[in-house]
Coordinates of C-alpha atoms in Angstrom, one line a residue:
M1 CA -0.1 0.0 0.1
N2 CA 1.7 3.4 -1.4
V3 CA 0.9 6.5 0.4
S4 CA -1.5 8.0 -2.2
V5 CA -3.6 4.8 -1.6
L6 CA -3.0 5.3 2.1
R7 CA -4.1 9.1 1.9
I8 CA -7.2 8.0 -0.3
E9 CA -8.4 5.1 2.5
L10 CA -8.2 8.0 5.3
K11 CA -10.4 10.4 3.4
R12 CA -13.1 7.6 2.7
S13 CA -12.7 5.6 5.8
V14 CA -13.5 6.0 9.7
A15 CA -10.1 5.0 10.3
L16 CA -8.7 8.6 11.0
W17 CA -11.8 9.0 13.3
A18 CA -11.0 5.9 14.7
G19 CA -7.1 6.8 15.7
A20 CA -8.4 10.2 16.7
V21 CA -11.3 8.7 19.3
V22 CA -8.6 6.2 20.8
L23 CA -6.1 9.1 21.5
T24 CA -8.3 11.6 22.5
T25 CA -10.7 9.9 24.9
A26 CA -7.7 8.2 26.8
L27 CA -5.8 11.5 27.3
A28 CA -9.0 12.8 28.6
F29 CA -9.7 9.9 31.1
L30 CA -5.7 10.0 32.3
Y31 CA -5.9 13.8 32.6
L32 CA -9.2 15.3 33.5
I33 CA -10.8 12.2 35.7
P34 CA -8.9 11.6 39.2
G35 CA -7.6 8.3 40.3
S36 CA -5.0 6.2 41.7
W37 CA -2.9 6.6 37.9
W38 CA -2.7 10.4 39.7
T39 CA -0.9 9.7 43.0
G40 CA 2.1 7.8 44.5
T41 CA 5.0 5.6 43.2
T42 CA 2.5 3.9 40.8
S43 CA 1.2 6.9 39.0
W44 CA 1.3 6.9 35.0
T45 CA 4.0 9.2 34.4
A46 CA 6.1 7.7 37.6
Q47 CA 7.8 4.7 36.1
W48 CA 7.9 2.9 32.9
T49 CA 6.0 -0.5 33.7
S50 CA 3.3 1.6 35.9
M51 CA 2.9 3.9 32.4
A52 CA 2.4 0.9 30.2
L53 CA 0.2 -1.0 32.7
W54 CA -2.1 2.3 33.2
T55 CA -2.2 3.1 29.2
R56 CA -3.2 -0.7 29.0
S57 CA -5.7 -0.4 31.4
M58 CA -7.5 2.0 28.9
L59 CA -8.3 -0.9 26.5
F60 CA -11.3 -1.8 29.1
Y61 CA -13.1 1.0 26.7
L62 CA -10.9 1.4 23.8
W63 CA -11.1 -2.0 22.6
P64 CA -14.8 -2.1 22.4
L65 CA -14.8 1.1 20.5
A66 CA -12.1 -0.3 18.1
V67 CA -14.4 -3.4 17.5
G68 CA -17.5 -1.3 16.7
L69 CA -15.7 1.1 14.5
G70 CA -14.0 -1.6 12.9
A71 CA -17.4 -3.0 12.2
L72 CA -18.7 0.3 10.8
Q73 CA -15.7 0.2 8.6
G74 CA -16.8 -3.4 7.3
L75 CA -20.2 -2.1 6.3
R76 CA -18.7 0.6 3.7
D77 CA -19.4 -1.7 0.8
H78 CA -22.5 -2.6 1.7
R79 CA -23.6 0.8 2.4
S80 CA -22.7 2.1 -0.8
K81 CA -24.3 -0.6 -2.6
M82 CA -20.9 -1.8 -4.2
S83 CA -20.3 -5.3 -3.1
E84 CA -21.5 -7.2 -6.2
L85 CA -19.6 -4.4 -8.7
L86 CA -16.3 -5.2 -6.5
T87 CA -16.5 -8.8 -6.8
S88 CA -16.6 -8.7 -10.7
T89 CA -13.4 -6.7 -10.9
P90 CA -9.9 -8.5 -11.3
R91 CA -8.4 -7.3 -8.4
P92 CA -8.3 -10.1 -5.6
A93 CA -10.5 -9.5 -2.8
R94 CA -7.5 -10.3 -0.4
H95 CA -5.8 -6.9 -1.7
R96 CA -9.0 -4.8 -0.9
A97 CA -9.0 -6.3 2.6
A98 CA -5.6 -5.6 3.0
T99 CA -6.0 -2.2 2.3
L100 CA -8.7 -1.6 4.5
A101 CA -7.4 -3.5 7.6
G102 CA -4.1 -1.9 7.0
T103 CA -5.2 1.8 7.0
T104 CA -7.2 1.3 10.4
A105 CA -4.1 -0.8 11.7
I106 CA -1.9 2.0 11.2
T107 CA -4.2 4.7 12.4
L108 CA -5.1 2.8 15.7
T109 CA -1.2 1.6 16.3
S110 CA -0.3 5.5 15.8
A111 CA -2.8 6.4 18.3
F112 CA -1.7 4.3 20.9
T113 CA 1.7 4.9 20.5
L114 CA 1.3 8.6 20.7
L115 CA -0.6 8.0 24.0
V116 CA 2.3 5.9 25.4
L117 CA 4.9 8.7 24.3
V118 CA 3.1 11.3 26.1
G119 CA 3.7 9.2 29.2
A120 CA 7.0 8.2 28.3
V121 CA 8.0 12.0 28.1
Q122 CA 7.0 12.4 31.6
V123 CA 8.4 9.2 32.8
L124 CA 11.7 10.5 31.6
A125 CA 11.8 13.3 33.7
N126 CA 10.7 11.5 36.7
T127 CA 12.8 8.4 37.2
E128 CA 16.6 7.4 36.9
Y129 CA 15.9 3.9 36.2
T130 CA 15.4 2.9 32.5
H131 CA 14.7 -0.3 31.0
L132 CA 12.8 -2.0 28.2
G133 CA 10.7 -4.6 30.1
W134 CA 7.5 -2.3 29.8
L135 CA 7.6 -2.5 26.1
P136 CA 5.9 -6.0 25.4
I137 CA 3.1 -4.7 27.5
S138 CA 2.4 -1.9 25.2
L139 CA 2.9 -3.8 22.0
V140 CA 0.3 -6.2 22.9
G141 CA -1.8 -3.4 23.8
A142 CA -1.6 -2.1 20.4
L143 CA -2.3 -5.6 18.9
F144 CA -5.4 -5.6 21.1
L145 CA -6.7 -2.6 19.1
V146 CA -5.6 -3.9 15.8
A147 CA -6.9 -7.5 16.1
G148 CA -10.3 -6.0 17.5
A149 CA -10.7 -3.7 14.7
V150 CA -9.9 -6.1 12.1
L151 CA -12.4 -8.9 13.6
G152 CA -15.0 -5.7 13.9
M153 CA -14.7 -5.4 9.9
G154 CA -15.0 -9.3 9.5
A155 CA -18.2 -9.5 11.3
G156 CA -19.5 -6.3 9.9
R157 CA -18.7 -7.7 6.2
A158 CA -20.2 -11.2 7.2
L159 CA -23.4 -9.3 8.5
P160 CA -24.5 -6.3 6.9
S161 CA -26.8 -4.4 9.1
V162 CA -26.7 -1.0 11.0
L163 CA -27.2 -2.9 14.2
T164 CA -23.9 -4.7 13.9
P165 CA -21.4 -2.2 14.7
P166 CA -23.4 -1.1 18.1
A167 CA -23.9 -4.7 19.1
L168 CA -20.5 -5.7 18.5
A169 CA -19.2 -2.6 20.5
M170 CA -21.4 -3.4 23.3
G171 CA -20.8 -7.1 23.4
A172 CA -17.1 -6.3 23.4
F173 CA -17.6 -4.1 26.6
V174 CA -19.9 -6.4 28.6
F175 CA -17.1 -9.1 27.7
T176 CA -14.3 -6.9 29.1
A177 CA -16.5 -6.0 32.3
L178 CA -17.4 -9.9 32.8
M179 CA -13.9 -11.0 32.7
H180 CA -13.1 -8.5 35.4
M181 CA -16.2 -8.7 37.7
S182 CA -17.3 -12.2 37.7
L183 CA -16.3 -14.7 34.9
G184 CA -12.7 -14.0 35.0
R185 CA -12.3 -13.9 38.7
T186 CA -11.8 -16.8 41.2
E187 CA -13.1 -16.2 45.1
T188 CA -10.0 -16.5 47.3
T189 CA -10.1 -16.5 51.4
T190 CA -6.7 -15.4 53.1
A191 CA -4.9 -17.1 55.9
A192 CA -7.0 -14.3 58.0
G193 CA -10.3 -15.3 56.9
I194 CA -10.7 -12.3 54.2
E195 CA -12.2 -13.1 51.4
S196 CA -11.3 -11.6 47.9
T197 CA -11.1 -12.5 44.4
E198 CA -8.0 -13.3 42.1
P199 CA -7.7 -13.0 38.2
S200 CA -8.3 -16.7 36.4
R201 CA -6.3 -17.4 33.2
V202 CA -9.7 -16.6 31.4
S203 CA -9.6 -13.1 32.3
L204 CA -6.3 -12.7 30.3
L205 CA -8.4 -13.1 27.2
S206 CA -9.4 -9.3 28.1
P207 CA -7.3 -6.4 26.7
G208 CA -7.5 -5.0 30.4
V209 CA -5.4 -5.3 33.2
E210 CA -5.3 -5.1 37.2
E211 CA -5.2 -2.1 38.8
V212 CA -1.5 -1.2 39.2
R213 CA -1.1 -1.5 42.8
D214 CA 2.8 -1.8 43.2
V215 CA 5.5 -0.5 41.1
L216 CA 7.5 -3.6 40.9
V217 CA 4.8 -5.7 39.2
T218 CA 4.4 -6.6 35.9
L219 CA 3.2 -9.1 33.7
S220 CA 4.8 -12.5 33.1
A221 CA 6.2 -13.5 29.4
S222 CA 3.9 -16.4 29.2
V223 CA 0.9 -14.0 29.4
H224 CA 2.7 -12.0 26.5
V225 CA 3.0 -15.3 24.6
G226 CA -0.5 -16.4 25.2
Q227 CA -2.0 -13.3 24.5
T228 CA -0.4 -12.8 21.1
I229 CA -1.7 -16.2 20.1
W230 CA -5.3 -15.4 20.8
L231 CA -5.0 -11.8 18.9
L232 CA -3.3 -13.4 16.1
G233 CA -6.2 -16.2 15.8
M234 CA -8.5 -12.7 16.3
A235 CA -7.2 -11.0 13.4
A236 CA -6.9 -14.2 11.3
T237 CA -10.4 -14.5 11.6
G238 CA -11.5 -10.9 11.0
F239 CA -9.4 -10.9 7.5
A240 CA -10.8 -14.2 6.5
L241 CA -14.5 -13.0 7.4
L242 CA -13.4 -9.6 4.9
V243 CA -12.5 -11.8 2.1
A244 CA -15.1 -14.8 2.4
A245 CA -17.8 -14.9 0.0
T246 CA -20.0 -17.8 0.9
P247 CA -21.5 -18.6 4.2
R248 CA -19.2 -22.2 4.2
V249 CA -16.3 -19.9 4.0
R250 CA -17.3 -17.8 6.6
L251 CA -17.7 -20.5 9.0
I252 CA -14.4 -21.9 8.2
A253 CA -13.0 -18.4 8.7
L254 CA -13.8 -18.8 12.5
T255 CA -11.4 -21.6 12.8
P256 CA -8.2 -19.4 13.6
V257 CA -9.8 -17.4 16.6
L258 CA -11.4 -20.7 18.0
A259 CA -8.3 -22.4 17.7
G260 CA -6.5 -19.5 19.3
V261 CA -8.7 -19.5 22.3
V262 CA -7.7 -23.1 22.9
I263 CA -3.9 -22.5 22.5
T264 CA -4.0 -19.5 24.4
L265 CA -5.6 -21.1 27.7
L266 CA -3.1 -24.0 27.4
V267 CA -0.3 -21.2 27.5
L268 CA -1.4 -18.9 29.9
P269 CA -0.6 -19.6 33.5
S270 CA -3.4 -20.8 35.8
D271 CA -1.8 -19.3 39.4
P272 CA -2.4 -15.8 39.6
R273 CA 1.3 -15.2 40.8
R274 CA 2.3 -16.5 37.5
M275 CA 0.5 -13.9 35.7
Y276 CA 1.4 -10.7 37.5
V277 CA 5.1 -11.3 38.9
V278 CA 7.9 -9.4 40.3
D279 CA 10.4 -7.5 38.2
E280 CA 13.4 -8.9 39.7
A281 CA 15.5 -6.5 37.9
A282 CA 13.5 -3.5 39.2
A283 CA 13.4 -5.1 42.7
E284 CA 17.1 -5.2 42.9
L285 CA 18.4 -3.4 46.1
V286 CA 20.6 -0.3 45.5
C287 CA 22.0 0.6 49.1
D288 CA 24.0 3.4 51.0
G289 CA 25.2 1.5 53.6
P290 CA 22.5 -0.2 56.0
V291 CA 19.9 2.0 53.7
C292 CA 18.6 0.3 50.7
V293 CA 15.7 1.0 48.2
A294 CA 14.7 -0.8 44.9
K295 CA 16.5 -0.2 42.0
T296 CA 13.7 1.7 40.6
H297 CA 13.7 4.2 43.2
Q298 CA 17.3 4.5 43.3
A299 CA 16.9 8.2 42.7
R300 CA 15.1 8.7 46.1
L301 CA 18.2 7.1 48.1
A302 CA 20.2 10.2 48.4
D303 CA 17.0 11.9 50.3
L304 CA 16.5 8.7 52.4
A305 CA 20.1 7.8 53.6
G306 CA 20.8 10.2 56.1
P307 CA 17.3 10.1 58.0
G308 CA 17.5 6.3 57.6
K309 CA 21.0 6.2 59.5
E310 CA 19.7 8.8 62.2
A311 CA 16.5 6.4 62.6
L312 CA 18.4 3.3 63.2
R313 CA 20.8 5.3 65.6
L314 CA 18.0 6.5 67.8
L315 CA 16.2 3.2 67.7
H316 CA 19.7 1.5 68.7
G317 CA 19.8 3.9 71.6
A318 CA 16.3 3.1 72.8
L319 CA 16.2 -0.4 72.1
G320 CA 19.8 -1.6 72.7
S321 CA 20.4 -5.1 71.0
Q322 CA 16.8 -5.4 70.3
A323 CA 16.9 -2.7 67.7
P324 CA 16.9 -3.4 63.8
V325 CA 20.2 -2.7 62.2
S326 CA 19.0 -1.9 58.5
V327 CA 16.3 0.1 56.5
R328 CA 15.1 -1.7 53.6
E329 CA 12.2 -0.9 51.1
N330 CA 9.8 -3.7 50.9
T331 CA 9.8 -5.5 47.8
A332 CA 7.8 -8.4 48.8
V333 CA 4.5 -8.3 46.8
L334 CA 1.7 -10.2 48.7
P335 CA -2.0 -10.9 47.8
E336 CA -4.3 -8.4 48.3
G337 CA -6.0 -8.9 51.8
S338 CA -3.3 -10.9 52.9
T339 CA -1.4 -10.2 56.5
P340 CA 1.7 -8.1 55.9
Q341 CA 4.9 -9.6 57.0
W342 CA 7.4 -7.7 59.0
S343 CA 11.2 -8.2 60.3
R344 CA 12.7 -7.7 63.8
E345 CA 16.1 -7.1 62.2
T346 CA 15.0 -4.9 59.4
V347 CA 12.8 -1.5 59.0
L348 CA 10.7 -2.4 56.0
F349 CA 8.7 0.5 54.4
D350 CA 7.1 1.1 51.2
F351 CA 7.1 4.6 49.7
D352 CA 3.4 4.4 49.4
D353 CA 2.6 3.9 52.8
D354 CA 0.7 7.0 54.4
I355 CA 3.2 8.0 56.8
I356 CA 6.1 7.7 54.4
A357 CA 4.7 9.5 51.6
A358 CA 3.5 12.4 54.0
A359 CA 7.1 12.9 55.5
A360 CA 9.2 15.6 54.3
K361 CA 12.9 15.3 54.0
G362 CA 14.9 15.4 57.0
E363 CA 13.7 15.0 60.6
E364 CA 10.0 14.0 59.6
L365 CA 11.2 11.2 57.6
T366 CA 13.2 10.0 60.4
W367 CA 10.3 10.0 62.7
A368 CA 8.2 8.2 60.2
L369 CA 11.1 5.1 59.7
I370 CA 11.3 5.0 63.6
A371 CA 7.5 4.3 63.4
K372 CA 7.4 1.9 60.9
G373 CA 10.3 0.2 62.9
M374 CA 8.6 -0.1 66.1
V375 CA 4.9 -0.6 64.7
P376 CA 4.8 -1.1 61.2
G377 CA 0.9 -1.9 60.8
C378 CA -0.9 -4.7 60.6
T379 CA -3.6 -3.7 58.0
P380 CA -4.3 -6.1 55.3
V381 CA -2.4 -5.6 51.7
G382 CA -4.1 -3.4 49.6
W383 CA -6.6 -2.1 52.7
S384 CA -6.8 1.3 54.4
G385 CA -7.4 2.0 58.2
F386 CA -7.2 4.2 61.4
G387 CA -6.8 3.0 64.6
N388 CA -4.8 1.6 67.3
D389 CA -1.9 0.8 65.2
D390 CA -1.5 4.5 64.6
F391 CA -2.1 5.2 68.4
A392 CA 0.9 2.9 69.4
Q393 CA 3.0 4.3 66.6
T394 CA 2.6 7.7 68.0
V395 CA 3.6 6.6 71.5
A396 CA 6.5 4.1 70.4
V397 CA 8.0 7.1 68.5
G398 CA 7.4 9.5 71.5
W399 CA 9.2 7.2 73.7
V400 CA 12.2 6.6 71.6
L401 CA 12.5 10.5 71.0
G402 CA 11.6 11.4 74.4
D403 CA 8.5 13.8 73.4
L404 CA 5.1 13.0 72.1
R405 CA 4.5 14.7 68.9
S406 CA 2.1 14.2 65.6
L407 CA 3.6 11.9 63.2
P408 CA 3.3 13.0 59.1
G409 CA 0.3 11.4 57.8
T410 CA -1.9 12.8 60.3
A411 CA -3.0 15.6 58.3
S412 CA -6.4 16.8 59.6
A413 CA -6.7 18.6 63.0
S414 CA -9.4 16.4 64.1
L415 CA -7.2 13.0 63.8
R416 CA -4.4 14.8 65.3
R417 CA -6.5 15.5 68.2
E418 CA -8.2 12.0 68.3
V419 CA -4.7 10.4 68.2
D420 CA -3.5 12.5 71.0
A421 CA -6.4 12.0 73.0
E422 CA -5.5 8.5 72.9
A423 CA -2.1 8.2 72.9
R424 CA -1.1 11.1 75.6
P425 CA -2.6 9.0 78.6
V426 CA -0.7 5.9 77.6
W427 CA 2.6 7.9 76.8
T428 CA 2.3 9.7 80.2
E429 CA 1.8 6.3 82.2
L430 CA 4.6 4.7 80.1
K431 CA 6.9 7.2 81.0
A432 CA 6.3 7.3 84.8
L433 CA 7.0 3.6 84.8
P434 CA 10.7 2.3 85.6
R435 CA 12.8 1.7 82.6
A436 CA 12.8 -2.1 83.2
E437 CA 9.0 -2.2 82.9
Q438 CA 9.2 0.2 80.2
L439 CA 11.2 -1.9 78.0
S440 CA 9.0 -5.0 79.3
R441 CA 6.0 -3.2 77.3
I442 CA 8.0 -1.8 74.6
N443 CA 8.9 -5.1 73.6
A444 CA 5.3 -6.8 74.0
M445 CA 4.3 -4.1 71.7
R446 CA 6.7 -4.8 69.2
A447 CA 6.1 -8.6 69.2
A448 CA 2.6 -8.0 68.7
A449 CA 3.2 -5.4 65.9
L450 CA 5.6 -7.4 64.2
S451 CA 3.9 -10.7 64.1
C452 CA 0.4 -9.1 63.7
K453 CA -1.0 -11.2 66.4
G454 CA -2.4 -9.4 69.1
D455 CA -2.8 -5.7 69.8
A456 CA -0.2 -3.2 69.9
F457 CA -1.5 -0.6 71.7
D458 CA -3.1 -2.8 74.4
A459 CA 0.1 -4.4 74.9
L460 CA 1.7 -0.6 75.7
K461 CA -1.1 -0.1 78.2
G462 CA 0.1 -3.2 80.1
G463 CA -2.6 -5.6 78.6
A464 CA -2.0 -9.3 77.1
S465 CA -0.3 -8.7 73.4
R466 CA -1.6 -11.9 72.2

């Protein structure tokens, strides 16, 4: 297909409009609608993998649009009443189909590429960690748009009705919704008895991805391979339907997509922990003495090293040999709803922890790290909460520093008053005790806090820690 043919097709088809709709609606969604893609380490402009996953998540509604617009494109010959005339020309049907599909594929790929480039330019300014592990995520996303559009064209050609485009678009949207709401989910129960759901391999037939909850998580290679097989089968069926002239041939044209589904389900992993995996290269630790961060956050090590070392010094002065000896970003990725796992020897933290994210550089960050070393928090992974762990953190940090103060993350005045009202009497009582009794309660508190068995705040009050 030469440039003049491409220019003619762009003028007489909906290909250009399809690309424009994909690009403008995706950018409008990402920039105008507030959400988790705006904040934290997983924002869509913070890191490469997060950017690729967030732009890929836009396919939740972009893919149905591509299918519907492809079907509208497939109706063109029927609407112009030229079907019989075109079949009588010597030019092979596959040439006309390739021109039609190729034009739309170029515009959709270009639109998705521009969307990724908008994010990439901002990622370059926000991180020092550069890699190509995110590229397969975006390439498969572009292939989803192209394969969906080609399938829509073939369906529109095979079922020439004005109802075909909206019916296909709605069907594709329902499919993506069901894959992420019920049909593609498996109910599970955590060790703590909390019910949640995990994606099944069937859900990977959908173009969308799970919400980006951790900057270190990416899709596995087997997912990329399986989805590529499925999409090639989808595109082959769409192209075959475009050139098919009889009902029998149209039925045969369904073979690639059906075979693609079967092969894909054999290739795709069945275990959710093999679908979304930890990027080992991104999780590799970069250290300044006893203070370490994941490689993906290496630019933040300079601001963390000083406060981290100071926190360790203060903790050693308060706890002696029981104090942690290192500060490290937590690179363990646990299932949502599971109980956090902490270490007695290491202060584990996450840059998205409320108390860490709210801390400014220097002194406040030192306080936040002391809090994570004393009472790291037992809220289930992926959940948020406020209660006794926050009160225990405030008392514990006050005990280490010798002065009770509001911790980072306690933003509102009402929350600060509530924390002070709960924590101050306990801190006053604790400071009035003999040193040995203070240490006994602090150790009981840490045992409850680090094991997530019992109530750390009750242990500070002198109650049972288990």
